[in-house]
PDB file of C-alpha atoms in Angstrom:
ATOM      1  CA  MET A1046      13.191  82.885 -16.058  1.00  0.00           C
ATOM      2  CA  THR A1047      14.847  79.469 -16.182  1.00  0.00           C
ATOM      3  CA  ARG A1048      16.407  80.275 -12.818  1.00  0.00           C
ATOM      4  CA  ASP A1049      13.011  79.425 -11.336  1.00  0.00           C
ATOM      5  CA  PHE A1050      13.960  75.786 -11.471  1.00  0.00           C
ATOM      6  CA  THR A1051      17.276  74.225 -10.556  1.00  0.00           C
ATOM      7  CA  ASP A1052      18.716  71.094 -12.155  1.00  0.00           C
ATOM      8  CA  LEU A1053      17.621  69.202  -9.038  1.00  0.00           C
ATOM      9  CA  ASP A1054      14.031  70.343  -9.637  1.00  0.00           C
ATOM     10  CA  LEU A1055      14.228  69.067 -13.217  1.00  0.00           C
ATOM     11  CA  ILE A1056      15.473  65.691 -12.011  1.00  0.00           C
ATOM     12  CA  ARG A1057      12.624  65.497  -9.505  1.00  0.00           C
ATOM     13  CA  PHE A1058      10.248  66.321 -12.379  1.00  0.00           C
ATOM     14  CA  LEU A1059      11.660  63.577 -14.606  1.00  0.00           C
ATOM     15  CA  TYR A1060      11.135  61.105 -11.780  1.00  0.00           C
ATOM     16  CA  HIS A1061       7.606  62.342 -11.084  1.00  0.00           C
ATOM     17  CA  GLU A1062       8.462  63.785  -7.689  1.00  0.00           C
ATOM     18  CA  THR A1063       7.325  67.346  -8.326  1.00  0.00           C
ATOM     19  CA  THR A1064       3.927  68.644  -7.249  1.00  0.00           C
ATOM     20  CA  GLN A1065       1.185  69.008  -9.835  1.00  0.00           C
ATOM     21  CA  GLU A1066       1.710  72.744  -9.861  1.00  0.00           C
ATOM     22  CA  GLU A1067       5.477  72.487 -10.282  1.00  0.00           C
ATOM     23  CA  SER A1068       5.044  69.930 -13.070  1.00  0.00           C
ATOM     24  CA  LYS A1069       2.667  72.219 -14.953  1.00  0.00           C
ATOM     25  CA  ARG A1070       5.023  75.183 -14.630  1.00  0.00           C
ATOM     26  CA  ILE A1071       7.970  73.111 -15.846  1.00  0.00           C
ATOM     27  CA  LYS A1072       6.007  71.796 -18.846  1.00  0.00           C
ATOM     28  CA  ASP A1073       4.807  75.291 -19.754  1.00  0.00           C
ATOM     29  CA  LEU A1074       8.272  76.733 -19.413  1.00  0.00           C
ATOM     30  CA  ALA A1075       9.825  73.956 -21.499  1.00  0.00           C
ATOM     31  CA  ALA A1076       7.304  74.674 -24.249  1.00  0.00           C
ATOM     32  CA  SER A1077       7.891  78.429 -24.260  1.00  0.00           C
ATOM     33  CA  ASP A1078      11.596  78.766 -23.460  1.00  0.00           C
ATOM     34  CA  PRO A1079      13.948  76.866 -25.821  1.00  0.00           C
ATOM     35  CA  GLU A1080      16.928  77.247 -23.515  1.00  0.00           C
ATOM     36  CA  PHE A1081      14.990  75.757 -20.614  1.00  0.00           C
ATOM     37  CA  GLY A1082      13.577  73.045 -22.883  1.00  0.00           C
ATOM     38  CA  HIS A1083      17.090  72.144 -23.977  1.00  0.00           C
ATOM     39  CA  ARG A1084      18.256  71.927 -20.350  1.00  0.00           C
ATOM     40  CA  LEU A1085      15.369  69.644 -19.475  1.00  0.00           C
ATOM     41  CA  ASN A1086      15.948  67.465 -22.537  1.00  0.00           C
ATOM     42  CA  SER A1087      19.631  67.049 -21.763  1.00  0.00           C
ATOM     43  CA  PHE A1088      18.608  65.174 -18.596  1.00  0.00           C
ATOM     44  CA  ARG A1089      15.583  63.482 -20.133  1.00  0.00           C
ATOM     45  CA  ILE A1090      17.702  61.856 -22.866  1.00  0.00           C
ATOM     46  CA  VAL A1091      19.840  60.062 -20.298  1.00  0.00           C
ATOM     47  CA  VAL A1092      16.916  59.066 -18.070  1.00  0.00           C
ATOM     48  CA  GLU A1093      15.186  57.540 -21.090  1.00  0.00           C
ATOM     49  CA  ALA A1094      18.395  55.804 -22.148  1.00  0.00           C
ATOM     50  CA  LEU A1095      18.392  53.949 -18.839  1.00  0.00           C
ATOM     51  CA  GLU A1096      15.016  52.343 -19.471  1.00  0.00           C
ATOM     52  CA  PRO A1097      15.764  48.927 -21.009  1.00  0.00           C
ATOM     53  CA  VAL A1098      17.015  46.882 -18.055  1.00  0.00           C
ATOM     54  CA  SER A1099      14.338  44.996 -16.184  1.00  0.00           C
ATOM     55  CA  LYS A1100      15.047  41.549 -14.915  1.00  0.00           C
ATOM     56  CA  GLY A1101      13.437  39.094 -12.570  1.00  0.00           C
ATOM     57  CA  PRO A1102      14.483  36.099 -10.507  1.00  0.00           C
ATOM     58  CA  ASN A1103      14.218  32.548 -11.679  1.00  0.00           C
ATOM     59  CA  PRO A1104      11.054  30.854 -10.334  1.00  0.00           C
ATOM     60  CA  SER A1105      13.301  28.346  -8.574  1.00  0.00           C
ATOM     61  CA  SER A1106      14.666  31.174  -6.400  1.00  0.00           C
ATOM     62  CA  ILE A1107      11.166  31.985  -5.172  1.00  0.00           C
ATOM     63  CA  GLU A1108      10.613  28.295  -4.452  1.00  0.00           C
ATOM     64  CA  ILE A1109      13.862  28.086  -2.440  1.00  0.00           C
ATOM     65  CA  ILE A1110      12.822  31.148  -0.413  1.00  0.00           C
ATOM     66  CA  MET A1111       9.332  29.783   0.267  1.00  0.00           C
ATOM     67  CA  ARG A1112      10.790  26.404   1.233  1.00  0.00           C
ATOM     68  CA  HIS A1113      13.030  28.160   3.745  1.00  0.00           C
ATOM     69  CA  SER A1114      10.018  29.967   5.142  1.00  0.00           C
ATOM     70  CA  ARG A1115       8.029  26.741   5.531  1.00  0.00           C
ATOM     71  CA  LYS A1116      10.835  24.826   7.189  1.00  0.00           C
ATOM     72  CA  MET A1117      11.473  27.452   9.839  1.00  0.00           C
ATOM     73  CA  GLU A1118      10.418  25.945  13.132  1.00  0.00           C
ATOM     74  CA  GLU A1119      10.388  29.065  15.263  1.00  0.00           C
ATOM     75  CA  PRO A1120       6.913  30.264  16.107  1.00  0.00           C
ATOM     76  CA  LEU A1121       5.804  33.427  14.376  1.00  0.00           C
ATOM     77  CA  GLN A1122       5.961  36.533  16.522  1.00  0.00           C
ATOM     78  CA  ALA A1123       4.248  39.758  15.665  1.00  0.00           C
ATOM     79  CA  SER A1124       6.351  42.811  16.425  1.00  0.00           C
ATOM     80  CA  TRP A1125       3.756  45.539  16.288  1.00  0.00           C
TER      81      TRP A1125
ATOM     82  CA  MET B 490      -6.452  37.366  -2.113  1.00  0.00           C
ATOM     83  CA  ARG B 491      -6.911  41.064  -3.014  1.00  0.00           C
ATOM     84  CA  ASN B 492      -3.376  41.408  -4.324  1.00  0.00           C
ATOM     85  CA  GLN B 493      -3.068  45.117  -5.165  1.00  0.00           C
ATOM     86  CA  THR B 494      -5.394  46.428  -2.480  1.00  0.00           C
ATOM     87  CA  ILE B 495      -3.562  44.893   0.453  1.00  0.00           C
ATOM     88  CA  SER B 496      -0.708  47.064   1.703  1.00  0.00           C
ATOM     89  CA  ASP B 497       2.779  45.709   2.273  1.00  0.00           C
ATOM     90  CA  LYS B 498       2.370  46.350   5.978  1.00  0.00           C
ATOM     91  CA  GLU B 499      -0.804  44.284   6.094  1.00  0.00           C
ATOM     92  CA  LEU B 500       0.815  41.445   4.159  1.00  0.00           C
ATOM     93  CA  LEU B 501       3.745  41.482   6.570  1.00  0.00           C
ATOM     94  CA  SER B 502       1.327  41.318   9.459  1.00  0.00           C
ATOM     95  CA  GLN B 503      -0.510  38.406   7.849  1.00  0.00           C
ATOM     96  CA  TYR B 504       2.770  36.582   7.294  1.00  0.00           C
ATOM     97  CA  GLN B 505       3.750  37.099  10.899  1.00  0.00           C
ATOM     98  CA  SER B 506       0.396  35.623  11.838  1.00  0.00           C
ATOM     99  CA  GLY B 507       1.180  32.465   9.893  1.00  0.00           C
ATOM    100  CA  ASN B 508      -0.081  33.160   6.370  1.00  0.00           C
ATOM    101  CA  GLU B 509       2.689  31.898   4.050  1.00  0.00           C
ATOM    102  CA  ALA B 510       0.843  33.092   0.948  1.00  0.00           C
ATOM    103  CA  ALA B 511       1.195  36.679   2.149  1.00  0.00           C
ATOM    104  CA  LEU B 512       4.980  36.426   1.874  1.00  0.00           C
ATOM    105  CA  GLU B 513       4.742  34.996  -1.624  1.00  0.00           C
ATOM    106  CA  LEU B 514       2.537  37.921  -2.623  1.00  0.00           C
ATOM    107  CA  LEU B 515       5.027  40.385  -1.182  1.00  0.00           C
ATOM    108  CA  ILE B 516       7.920  38.755  -2.991  1.00  0.00           C
ATOM    109  CA  ASN B 517       6.056  38.671  -6.285  1.00  0.00           C
ATOM    110  CA  ARG B 518       5.037  42.297  -5.878  1.00  0.00           C
ATOM    111  CA  HIS B 519       8.613  43.536  -5.510  1.00  0.00           C
ATOM    112  CA  LYS B 520      10.816  40.791  -6.975  1.00  0.00           C
ATOM    113  CA  ASP B 521      11.711  42.446 -10.280  1.00  0.00           C
ATOM    114  CA  ARG B 522      12.751  45.757  -8.755  1.00  0.00           C
ATOM    115  CA  ILE B 523      14.833  44.052  -6.083  1.00  0.00           C
ATOM    116  CA  TYR B 524      16.366  41.597  -8.539  1.00  0.00           C
ATOM    117  CA  THR B 525      17.200  44.306 -11.097  1.00  0.00           C
ATOM    118  CA  ALA B 526      18.767  46.514  -8.417  1.00  0.00           C
ATOM    119  CA  ILE B 527      20.976  43.642  -7.212  1.00  0.00           C
ATOM    120  CA  TYR B 528      21.858  42.775 -10.793  1.00  0.00           C
ATOM    121  CA  MET B 529      22.893  46.360 -11.560  1.00  0.00           C
ATOM    122  CA  PHE B 530      25.177  46.303  -8.508  1.00  0.00           C
ATOM    123  CA  VAL B 531      26.856  42.934  -9.077  1.00  0.00           C
ATOM    124  CA  LYS B 532      26.405  42.435 -12.832  1.00  0.00           C
ATOM    125  CA  ASP B 533      26.326  38.676 -12.668  1.00  0.00           C
ATOM    126  CA  ASP B 534      23.209  36.537 -13.091  1.00  0.00           C
ATOM    127  CA  TYR B 535      24.316  33.684 -10.846  1.00  0.00           C
ATOM    128  CA  LEU B 536      25.428  36.007  -8.080  1.00  0.00           C
ATOM    129  CA  THR B 537      22.238  38.030  -8.380  1.00  0.00           C
ATOM    130  CA  GLU B 538      20.133  34.893  -7.860  1.00  0.00           C
ATOM    131  CA  ASP B 539      22.227  34.011  -4.790  1.00  0.00           C
ATOM    132  CA  ILE B 540      21.992  37.467  -3.249  1.00  0.00           C
ATOM    133  CA  PHE B 541      18.279  37.662  -4.051  1.00  0.00           C
ATOM    134  CA  GLN B 542      17.710  34.389  -2.191  1.00  0.00           C
ATOM    135  CA  ASP B 543      19.968  35.395   0.711  1.00  0.00           C
ATOM    136  CA  THR B 544      18.144  38.718   0.997  1.00  0.00           C
ATOM    137  CA  PHE B 545      14.756  37.077   1.458  1.00  0.00           C
ATOM    138  CA  ILE B 546      16.137  34.389   3.726  1.00  0.00           C
ATOM    139  CA  LYS B 547      17.406  37.215   5.937  1.00  0.00           C
ATOM    140  CA  VAL B 548      14.005  38.921   5.661  1.00  0.00           C
ATOM    141  CA  ILE B 549      12.252  35.713   6.722  1.00  0.00           C
ATOM    142  CA  ASP B 550      14.644  35.078   9.620  1.00  0.00           C
ATOM    143  CA  THR B 551      14.208  38.637  10.875  1.00  0.00           C
ATOM    144  CA  LEU B 552      10.431  38.417  10.666  1.00  0.00           C
ATOM    145  CA  ARG B 553      10.276  34.952  12.245  1.00  0.00           C
ATOM    146  CA  LYS B 554      12.408  36.059  15.152  1.00  0.00           C
ATOM    147  CA  GLY B 555      10.174  39.051  15.725  1.00  0.00           C
ATOM    148  CA  LYS B 556      13.093  41.411  15.121  1.00  0.00           C
ATOM    149  CA  TYR B 557      11.447  43.489  12.436  1.00  0.00           C
ATOM    150  CA  LYS B 558      11.224  46.970  13.892  1.00  0.00           C
ATOM    151  CA  GLU B 559      11.142  49.053  10.745  1.00  0.00           C
ATOM    152  CA  GLU B 560       9.102  52.195  10.815  1.00  0.00           C
ATOM    153  CA  GLY B 561       9.556  52.683   7.082  1.00  0.00           C
ATOM    154  CA  LYS B 562       8.285  50.749   4.121  1.00  0.00           C
ATOM    155  CA  PHE B 563       8.957  47.130   3.267  1.00  0.00           C
ATOM    156  CA  LEU B 564      10.751  47.726  -0.053  1.00  0.00           C
ATOM    157  CA  PRO B 565      13.407  50.163   1.260  1.00  0.00           C
ATOM    158  CA  TRP B 566      14.071  47.759   4.122  1.00  0.00           C
ATOM    159  CA  VAL B 567      14.561  44.794   1.781  1.00  0.00           C
ATOM    160  CA  LEU B 568      16.717  46.879  -0.549  1.00  0.00           C
ATOM    161  CA  ARG B 569      18.903  47.925   2.356  1.00  0.00           C
ATOM    162  CA  ILE B 570      19.450  44.257   3.204  1.00  0.00           C
ATOM    163  CA  ALA B 571      20.182  43.469  -0.465  1.00  0.00           C
ATOM    164  CA  HIS B 572      22.533  46.427  -0.741  1.00  0.00           C
ATOM    165  CA  ASN B 573      24.420  45.383   2.400  1.00  0.00           C
ATOM    166  CA  LEU B 574      24.762  41.847   1.054  1.00  0.00           C
ATOM    167  CA  CYS B 575      26.203  43.230  -2.197  1.00  0.00           C
ATOM    168  CA  ILE B 576      28.722  45.279  -0.208  1.00  0.00           C
ATOM    169  CA  ASP B 577      29.569  42.225   1.938  1.00  0.00           C
ATOM    170  CA  HIS B 578      30.194  40.233  -1.213  1.00  0.00           C
ATOM    171  CA  PHE B 579      32.632  42.802  -2.593  1.00  0.00           C
ATOM    172  CA  ARG B 580      34.400  43.103   0.747  1.00  0.00           C
ATOM    173  CA  ARG B 581      34.763  39.327   0.991  1.00  0.00           C
ATOM    174  CA  ASN B 582      36.153  39.038  -2.489  1.00  0.00           C
ATOM    175  CA  LYS B 583      38.246  42.196  -2.210  1.00  0.00           C
ATOM    176  CA  ARG B 584      37.907  42.835  -5.875  1.00  0.00           C
ATOM    177  CA  ASN B 585      35.863  44.868  -8.276  1.00  0.00           C
ATOM    178  CA  PRO B 586      32.494  43.589  -9.475  1.00  0.00           C
ATOM    179  CA  LYS B 587      32.762  40.862 -12.037  1.00  0.00           C
ATOM    180  CA  VAL B 588      31.333  41.520 -15.478  1.00  0.00           C
ATOM    181  CA  THR B 589      29.668  38.547 -17.095  1.00  0.00           C
ATOM    182  CA  THR B 590      30.724  38.162 -20.678  1.00  0.00           C
ATOM    183  CA  SER B 591      27.946  37.848 -23.214  1.00  0.00           C
ATOM    184  CA  ASP B 592      29.422  34.698 -24.730  1.00  0.00           C
ATOM    185  CA  GLY B 593      29.380  32.795 -21.438  1.00  0.00           C
ATOM    186  CA  PHE B 594      26.705  30.118 -21.092  1.00  0.00           C
ATOM    187  CA  ASP B 595      24.043  31.220 -18.661  1.00  0.00           C
ATOM    188  CA  ILE B 596      21.297  28.757 -17.835  1.00  0.00           C
ATOM    189  CA  PHE B 597      19.176  31.416 -16.128  1.00  0.00           C
ATOM    190  CA  LYS B 598      19.270  33.591 -19.209  1.00  0.00           C
ATOM    191  CA  VAL B 599      18.296  30.640 -21.372  1.00  0.00           C
ATOM    192  CA  LEU B 600      15.369  29.824 -19.081  1.00  0.00           C
ATOM    193  CA  LYS B 601      14.298  33.444 -18.731  1.00  0.00           C
ATOM    194  CA  PHE B 602      14.208  34.114 -22.447  1.00  0.00           C
ATOM    195  CA  ALA B 603      12.881  30.697 -23.348  1.00  0.00           C
ATOM    196  CA  GLU B 604       9.847  32.202 -25.006  1.00  0.00           C
ATOM    197  CA  ASP B 605      11.827  34.753 -26.995  1.00  0.00           C
ATOM    198  CA  ASN B 606      13.461  34.040 -30.296  1.00  0.00           C
ATOM    199  CA  ALA B 607      17.227  34.336 -30.712  1.00  0.00           C
ATOM    200  CA  GLU B 608      17.039  37.788 -32.291  1.00  0.00           C
ATOM    201  CA  ASP B 609      14.921  39.207 -29.463  1.00  0.00           C
ATOM    202  CA  THR B 610      17.331  37.762 -26.927  1.00  0.00           C
ATOM    203  CA  MET B 611      20.315  39.263 -28.730  1.00  0.00           C
ATOM    204  CA  ILE B 612      18.693  42.725 -28.932  1.00  0.00           C
ATOM    205  CA  LYS B 613      17.776  42.587 -25.245  1.00  0.00           C
ATOM    206  CA  ASP B 614      21.304  41.550 -24.349  1.00  0.00           C
ATOM    207  CA  GLN B 615      22.810  44.368 -26.404  1.00  0.00           C
ATOM    208  CA  ALA B 616      20.530  46.962 -24.807  1.00  0.00           C
ATOM    209  CA  HIS B 617      21.292  45.575 -21.332  1.00  0.00           C
ATOM    210  CA  ASN B 618      25.017  45.656 -22.005  1.00  0.00           C
ATOM    211  CA  LYS B 619      24.993  49.260 -23.212  1.00  0.00           C
ATOM    212  CA  VAL B 620      23.016  50.503 -20.221  1.00  0.00           C
ATOM    213  CA  ARG B 621      25.099  48.431 -17.836  1.00  0.00           C
ATOM    214  CA  MET B 622      28.265  49.882 -19.344  1.00  0.00           C
ATOM    215  CA  LEU B 623      26.908  53.401 -18.892  1.00  0.00           C
ATOM    216  CA  VAL B 624      26.093  52.825 -15.228  1.00  0.00           C
ATOM    217  CA  ASP B 625      29.421  51.063 -14.685  1.00  0.00           C
ATOM    218  CA  THR B 626      31.359  54.162 -15.662  1.00  0.00           C
ATOM    219  CA  LEU B 627      29.974  56.055 -12.671  1.00  0.00           C
ATOM    220  CA  PRO B 628      31.654  56.534  -9.285  1.00  0.00           C
ATOM    221  CA  GLU B 629      30.107  54.264  -6.626  1.00  0.00           C
ATOM    222  CA  GLU B 630      27.993  56.918  -4.885  1.00  0.00           C
ATOM    223  CA  GLN B 631      26.442  58.048  -8.155  1.00  0.00           C
ATOM    224  CA  LYS B 632      25.899  54.488  -9.331  1.00  0.00           C
ATOM    225  CA  GLU B 633      24.135  53.697  -6.067  1.00  0.00           C
ATOM    226  CA  VAL B 634      21.616  56.533  -6.505  1.00  0.00           C
ATOM    227  CA  VAL B 635      20.935  55.632 -10.147  1.00  0.00           C
ATOM    228  CA  ILE B 636      20.266  52.004  -9.293  1.00  0.00           C
ATOM    229  CA  LEU B 637      18.111  52.751  -6.274  1.00  0.00           C
ATOM    230  CA  ARG B 638      16.077  55.470  -8.029  1.00  0.00           C
ATOM    231  CA  HIS B 639      15.821  54.150 -11.528  1.00  0.00           C
ATOM    232  CA  TYR B 640      15.721  50.394 -11.117  1.00  0.00           C
ATOM    233  CA  ALA B 641      14.528  49.905  -7.540  1.00  0.00           C
ATOM    234  CA  ASN B 642      12.118  52.846  -7.869  1.00  0.00           C
ATOM    235  CA  LEU B 643      12.829  54.323  -4.447  1.00  0.00           C
ATOM    236  CA  SER B 644      12.055  58.012  -4.023  1.00  0.00           C
ATOM    237  CA  PHE B 645      14.927  60.424  -3.444  1.00  0.00           C
ATOM    238  CA  LYS B 646      13.672  60.794   0.117  1.00  0.00           C
ATOM    239  CA  GLU B 647      13.869  57.021   0.646  1.00  0.00           C
ATOM    240  CA  ILE B 648      17.333  56.910  -0.945  1.00  0.00           C
ATOM    241  CA  ALA B 649      18.500  59.738   1.311  1.00  0.00           C
ATOM    242  CA  LYS B 650      17.333  57.792   4.369  1.00  0.00           C
ATOM    243  CA  LEU B 651      18.834  54.516   3.169  1.00  0.00           C
ATOM    244  CA  THR B 652      22.219  56.004   2.327  1.00  0.00           C
ATOM    245  CA  ASP B 653      22.239  58.405   5.286  1.00  0.00           C
ATOM    246  CA  VAL B 654      22.560  61.633   3.304  1.00  0.00           C
ATOM    247  CA  SER B 655      20.299  64.639   2.723  1.00  0.00           C
ATOM    248  CA  ILE B 656      17.750  64.627  -0.102  1.00  0.00           C
ATOM    249  CA  ASN B 657      19.718  67.342  -1.881  1.00  0.00           C
ATOM    250  CA  THR B 658      22.870  65.247  -1.694  1.00  0.00           C
ATOM    251  CA  ALA B 659      21.031  62.279  -3.212  1.00  0.00           C
ATOM    252  CA  LEU B 660      19.615  64.545  -5.924  1.00  0.00           C
ATOM    253  CA  GLY B 661      23.021  66.131  -6.485  1.00  0.00           C
ATOM    254  CA  ARG B 662      24.598  62.711  -6.968  1.00  0.00           C
ATOM    255  CA  MET B 663      21.873  61.874  -9.483  1.00  0.00           C
ATOM    256  CA  ARG B 664      22.567  65.132 -11.303  1.00  0.00           C
ATOM    257  CA  TYR B 665      26.270  64.353 -11.615  1.00  0.00           C
ATOM    258  CA  ALA B 666      25.443  60.790 -12.667  1.00  0.00           C
ATOM    259  CA  LEU B 667      23.178  62.002 -15.484  1.00  0.00           C
ATOM    260  CA  ILE B 668      25.746  64.569 -16.632  1.00  0.00           C
ATOM    261  CA  ASN B 669      28.524  61.968 -16.578  1.00  0.00           C
ATOM    262  CA  MET B 670      26.468  59.402 -18.486  1.00  0.00           C
ATOM    263  CA  ARG B 671      25.523  62.017 -21.074  1.00  0.00           C
ATOM    264  CA  LYS B 672      29.213  62.776 -21.569  1.00  0.00           C
ATOM    265  CA  THR B 673      29.909  59.055 -22.023  1.00  0.00           C
ATOM    266  CA  ILE B 674      27.094  58.731 -24.571  1.00  0.00           C
ATOM    267  CA  GLU B 675      28.467  61.684 -26.509  1.00  0.00           C
ATOM    268  CA  ALA B 676      32.128  60.719 -26.242  1.00  0.00           C
ATOM    269  CA  LYS B 677      31.559  57.129 -27.332  1.00  0.00           C
ATOM    270  CA  GLN B 678      28.736  58.009 -29.726  1.00  0.00           C
ATOM    271  CA  ILE B 679      26.541  55.356 -28.148  1.00  0.00           C
ATOM    272  CA  VAL B 680      23.241  54.688 -29.875  1.00  0.00           C
ATOM    273  CA  LEU B 681      20.638  53.456 -27.395  1.00  0.00           C
TER     274      LEU B 681
END
């Protein structure tokens, strides 16, 4: 039964790239089949472990970028 | 301005028509994902700030010169520029990425966590270091997919296009990355 979904499917599920129907089937299967649930959790643990890092630029970087934009003398040209 | 309702494409168009504020909105919309992705590649706060600035300067120059011909989305395009600049940096220096030590003085870190207390800052640093160490253990191709999917929030389809591989290859690299990181967590008994 667990052969219905490959490891790649489970990774797509963990990153919310499965369809609604696939997601429901994976959730149901994880709840009813311990072996499948264990396989899913073995990936989920690592994905969740990656969560903490989120950083942002210093406001001065944004200011430097905007200053560069303002000082550009070339006229703006639309390309579409 | 209707920040969340205006698409990236529309903001780009507005910027190309002379609206500077549109660029600022675009930068603010995506800055953390781009910054974090660069940081995970180069692992140095100073260098990340430099590459972040250089990335957007390149974006601006391309847009101003009317050379922007992307069919795809804004974020993958900017991330490709950032990624190329990271690669250029490593090629120029002909060395492995530098790891910033936690005891080194870092003015950006001090400014960024100015509102946190010392304990919060220490806990954040420890968590960052553990995750960074985990990602660092990966081969380059796997590391690339993890950073682009997890921190830059690109889809596997977008990653496949950016790195010129099939979606299954991108997914397969992610699979090996997750398996390898799990082994590292178990082998080193890392508590996250």
